[in-house]
Amino acid sequence: MMVLDASVIIDSLLPKMGDRYKKSSELLETISKGRFAVHAPRILKIELASVLSRKILKSLRMF
């Protein structure tokens, strides 16, 4: 069983991450095809919300 970390999802959303973007996207595609048993911790949604809110706030400050 594989434990899914929030960084994998975040990296798959940010093409500017380069190699990390490519690897995380490939991993999520493999997972979606059912090739691995995956566990997503309960805290995953909170971690994602936290990172995404910081990214959004940072991008708004640039304007």
CSV table of N, CA and C in Angstrom, one decimal:
chain,number,residue,atom,x,y,z
A,1,MET,N,0.8,-1.2,0.0
A,1,MET,CA,0.0,0.0,0.0
A,1,MET,C,0.9,1.2,0.0
A,2,MET,N,0.5,2.2,-0.7
A,2,MET,CA,1.2,3.5,-0.8
A,2,MET,C,0.4,4.6,-0.1
A,3,VAL,N,1.1,5.4,0.6
A,3,VAL,CA,0.5,6.6,1.3
A,3,VAL,C,0.7,7.8,0.4
A,4,LEU,N,-0.4,8.5,0.1
A,4,LEU,CA,-0.3,9.6,-0.8
A,4,LEU,C,0.0,10.9,0.0
A,5,ASP,N,1.0,11.6,-0.4
A,5,ASP,CA,1.4,12.8,0.3
A,5,ASP,C,0.9,14.0,-0.4
A,6,ALA,N,0.5,15.1,0.3
A,6,ALA,CA,0.0,16.3,-0.3
A,6,ALA,C,1.0,16.9,-1.4
A,7,SER,N,2.3,16.7,-1.2
A,7,SER,CA,3.2,17.3,-2.1
A,7,SER,C,3.1,16.7,-3.5
A,8,VAL,N,2.7,15.5,-3.6
A,8,VAL,CA,2.5,14.9,-4.9
A,8,VAL,C,1.4,15.5,-5.6
A,9,ILE,N,0.3,15.8,-5.0
A,9,ILE,CA,-0.8,16.5,-5.6
A,9,ILE,C,-0.5,17.9,-6.0
A,10,ILE,N,0.2,18.6,-5.1
A,10,ILE,CA,0.5,20.0,-5.3
A,10,ILE,C,1.5,20.1,-6.5
A,11,ASP,N,2.5,19.2,-6.5
A,11,ASP,CA,3.5,19.2,-7.6
A,11,ASP,C,2.8,18.9,-9.0
A,12,SER,N,1.8,18.1,-9.0
A,12,SER,CA,1.1,17.7,-10.2
A,12,SER,C,0.2,18.9,-10.8
A,13,LEU,N,0.0,19.9,-9.9
A,13,LEU,CA,-0.8,21.1,-10.3
A,13,LEU,C,0.1,22.2,-10.8
A,14,LEU,N,1.4,22.1,-10.6
A,14,LEU,CA,2.3,23.2,-10.9
A,14,LEU,C,3.3,22.9,-12.0
A,15,PRO,N,3.0,23.1,-13.2
A,15,PRO,CA,4.0,22.8,-14.3
A,15,PRO,C,5.4,23.4,-14.1
A,16,LYS,N,5.5,24.5,-13.4
A,16,LYS,CA,6.7,25.2,-13.3
A,16,LYS,C,7.7,24.4,-12.4
A,17,MET,N,7.2,23.3,-11.8
A,17,MET,CA,8.0,22.5,-10.9
A,17,MET,C,8.9,21.5,-11.7
A,18,GLY,N,8.7,21.6,-13.0
A,18,GLY,CA,9.6,20.8,-13.9
A,18,GLY,C,9.5,19.3,-13.7
A,19,ASP,N,10.7,18.7,-13.3
A,19,ASP,CA,10.8,17.3,-13.2
A,19,ASP,C,9.8,16.7,-12.1
A,20,ARG,N,9.6,17.5,-11.0
A,20,ARG,CA,8.7,17.1,-10.0
A,20,ARG,C,7.2,17.0,-10.5
A,21,TYR,N,6.9,18.0,-11.4
A,21,TYR,CA,5.6,18.0,-12.0
A,21,TYR,C,5.4,16.7,-12.9
A,22,LYS,N,6.4,16.4,-13.7
A,22,LYS,CA,6.3,15.3,-14.6
A,22,LYS,C,6.1,14.0,-13.8
A,23,LYS,N,7.0,13.8,-12.8
A,23,LYS,CA,7.0,12.6,-12.0
A,23,LYS,C,5.7,12.4,-11.2
A,24,SER,N,5.2,13.5,-10.6
A,24,SER,CA,4.0,13.4,-9.8
A,24,SER,C,2.8,13.2,-10.7
A,25,SER,N,2.7,13.8,-11.8
A,25,SER,CA,1.6,13.6,-12.8
A,25,SER,C,1.6,12.1,-13.2
A,26,GLU,N,2.8,11.6,-13.5
A,26,GLU,CA,2.9,10.2,-13.9
A,26,GLU,C,2.4,9.2,-12.8
A,27,LEU,N,2.8,9.5,-11.6
A,27,LEU,CA,2.4,8.7,-10.5
A,27,LEU,C,0.9,8.8,-10.2
A,28,LEU,N,0.3,10.0,-10.3
A,28,LEU,CA,-1.1,10.1,-10.1
A,28,LEU,C,-1.9,9.4,-11.3
A,29,GLU,N,-1.3,9.4,-12.5
A,29,GLU,CA,-2.0,8.7,-13.6
A,29,GLU,C,-1.9,7.2,-13.3
A,30,THR,N,-0.8,6.7,-12.8
A,30,THR,CA,-0.7,5.3,-12.5
A,30,THR,C,-1.6,4.9,-11.4
A,31,ILE,N,-1.7,5.7,-10.4
A,31,ILE,CA,-2.7,5.4,-9.3
A,31,ILE,C,-4.1,5.4,-9.8
A,32,SER,N,-4.4,6.3,-10.7
A,32,SER,CA,-5.8,6.4,-11.2
A,32,SER,C,-6.2,5.1,-12.0
A,33,LYS,N,-5.2,4.5,-12.6
A,33,LYS,CA,-5.5,3.2,-13.3
A,33,LYS,C,-5.6,2.0,-12.4
A,34,GLY,N,-5.5,2.2,-11.1
A,34,GLY,CA,-5.7,1.2,-10.2
A,34,GLY,C,-4.5,0.2,-10.0
A,35,ARG,N,-3.3,0.6,-10.3
A,35,ARG,CA,-2.2,-0.2,-10.2
A,35,ARG,C,-1.6,-0.3,-8.8
A,36,PHE,N,-2.0,0.6,-7.9
A,36,PHE,CA,-1.5,0.6,-6.6
A,36,PHE,C,-2.7,0.8,-5.6
A,37,ALA,N,-2.6,0.2,-4.4
A,37,ALA,CA,-3.5,0.4,-3.4
A,37,ALA,C,-3.0,1.7,-2.7
A,38,VAL,N,-3.8,2.7,-2.5
A,38,VAL,CA,-3.4,4.0,-2.0
A,38,VAL,C,-4.2,4.4,-0.8
A,39,HIS,N,-3.5,4.9,0.2
A,39,HIS,CA,-4.1,5.5,1.4
A,39,HIS,C,-3.9,7.0,1.4
A,40,ALA,N,-4.9,7.7,1.6
A,40,ALA,CA,-4.8,9.2,1.7
A,40,ALA,C,-5.1,9.6,3.1
A,41,PRO,N,-4.2,10.0,3.9
A,41,PRO,CA,-4.4,10.4,5.3
A,41,PRO,C,-5.5,11.4,5.4
A,42,ARG,N,-6.2,11.4,6.6
A,42,ARG,CA,-7.3,12.3,6.8
A,42,ARG,C,-6.8,13.8,6.7
A,43,ILE,N,-5.6,14.0,7.1
A,43,ILE,CA,-5.0,15.4,7.1
A,43,ILE,C,-4.7,15.9,5.7
A,44,LEU,N,-4.8,15.0,4.7
A,44,LEU,CA,-4.4,15.4,3.3
A,44,LEU,C,-5.2,16.6,2.8
A,45,LYS,N,-6.5,16.7,3.1
A,45,LYS,CA,-7.3,17.8,2.6
A,45,LYS,C,-6.9,19.1,3.3
A,46,ILE,N,-6.6,19.0,4.6
A,46,ILE,CA,-6.1,20.2,5.3
A,46,ILE,C,-4.8,20.7,4.7
A,47,GLU,N,-3.9,19.8,4.5
A,47,GLU,CA,-2.6,20.1,3.9
A,47,GLU,C,-2.7,20.8,2.6
A,48,LEU,N,-3.6,20.2,1.7
A,48,LEU,CA,-3.8,20.8,0.4
A,48,LEU,C,-4.4,22.2,0.5
A,49,ALA,N,-5.4,22.4,1.4
A,49,ALA,CA,-6.1,23.7,1.5
A,49,ALA,C,-5.0,24.7,2.0
A,50,SER,N,-4.2,24.3,2.9
A,50,SER,CA,-3.2,25.2,3.5
A,50,SER,C,-2.2,25.7,2.4
A,51,VAL,N,-1.7,24.7,1.6
A,51,VAL,CA,-0.7,25.1,0.6
A,51,VAL,C,-1.3,25.9,-0.5
A,52,LEU,N,-2.5,25.5,-1.0
A,52,LEU,CA,-3.2,26.2,-2.0
A,52,LEU,C,-3.6,27.6,-1.6
A,53,SER,N,-4.0,27.8,-0.4
A,53,SER,CA,-4.4,29.2,0.1
A,53,SER,C,-3.1,30.1,0.1
A,54,ARG,N,-2.0,29.5,0.6
A,54,ARG,CA,-0.8,30.3,0.6
A,54,ARG,C,-0.3,30.7,-0.8
A,55,LYS,N,-0.4,29.8,-1.7
A,55,LYS,CA,-0.1,30.1,-3.1
A,55,LYS,C,-1.0,31.1,-3.7
A,56,ILE,N,-2.3,31.0,-3.5
A,56,ILE,CA,-3.2,32.0,-4.0
A,56,ILE,C,-3.0,33.4,-3.4
A,57,LEU,N,-2.8,33.4,-2.1
A,57,LEU,CA,-2.5,34.7,-1.4
A,57,LEU,C,-1.2,35.3,-2.0
A,58,LYS,N,-0.2,34.5,-2.2
A,58,LYS,CA,1.1,35.0,-2.7
A,58,LYS,C,0.9,35.6,-4.1
A,59,SER,N,0.1,34.9,-4.9
A,59,SER,CA,-0.1,35.4,-6.3
A,59,SER,C,-0.9,36.7,-6.3
A,60,LEU,N,-1.8,36.8,-5.4
A,60,LEU,CA,-2.6,38.0,-5.3
A,60,LEU,C,-1.8,39.2,-4.9
A,61,ARG,N,-0.8,39.0,-4.0
A,61,ARG,CA,0.1,40.1,-3.6
A,61,ARG,C,1.0,40.6,-4.7
A,62,MET,N,1.2,39.8,-5.7
A,62,MET,CA,2.0,40.2,-6.9
A,62,MET,C,1.4,41.3,-7.7
A,63,PHE,N,0.0,41.4,-7.6
A,63,PHE,CA,-0.7,42.4,-8.5
A,63,PHE,C,-0.8,43.7,-7.8
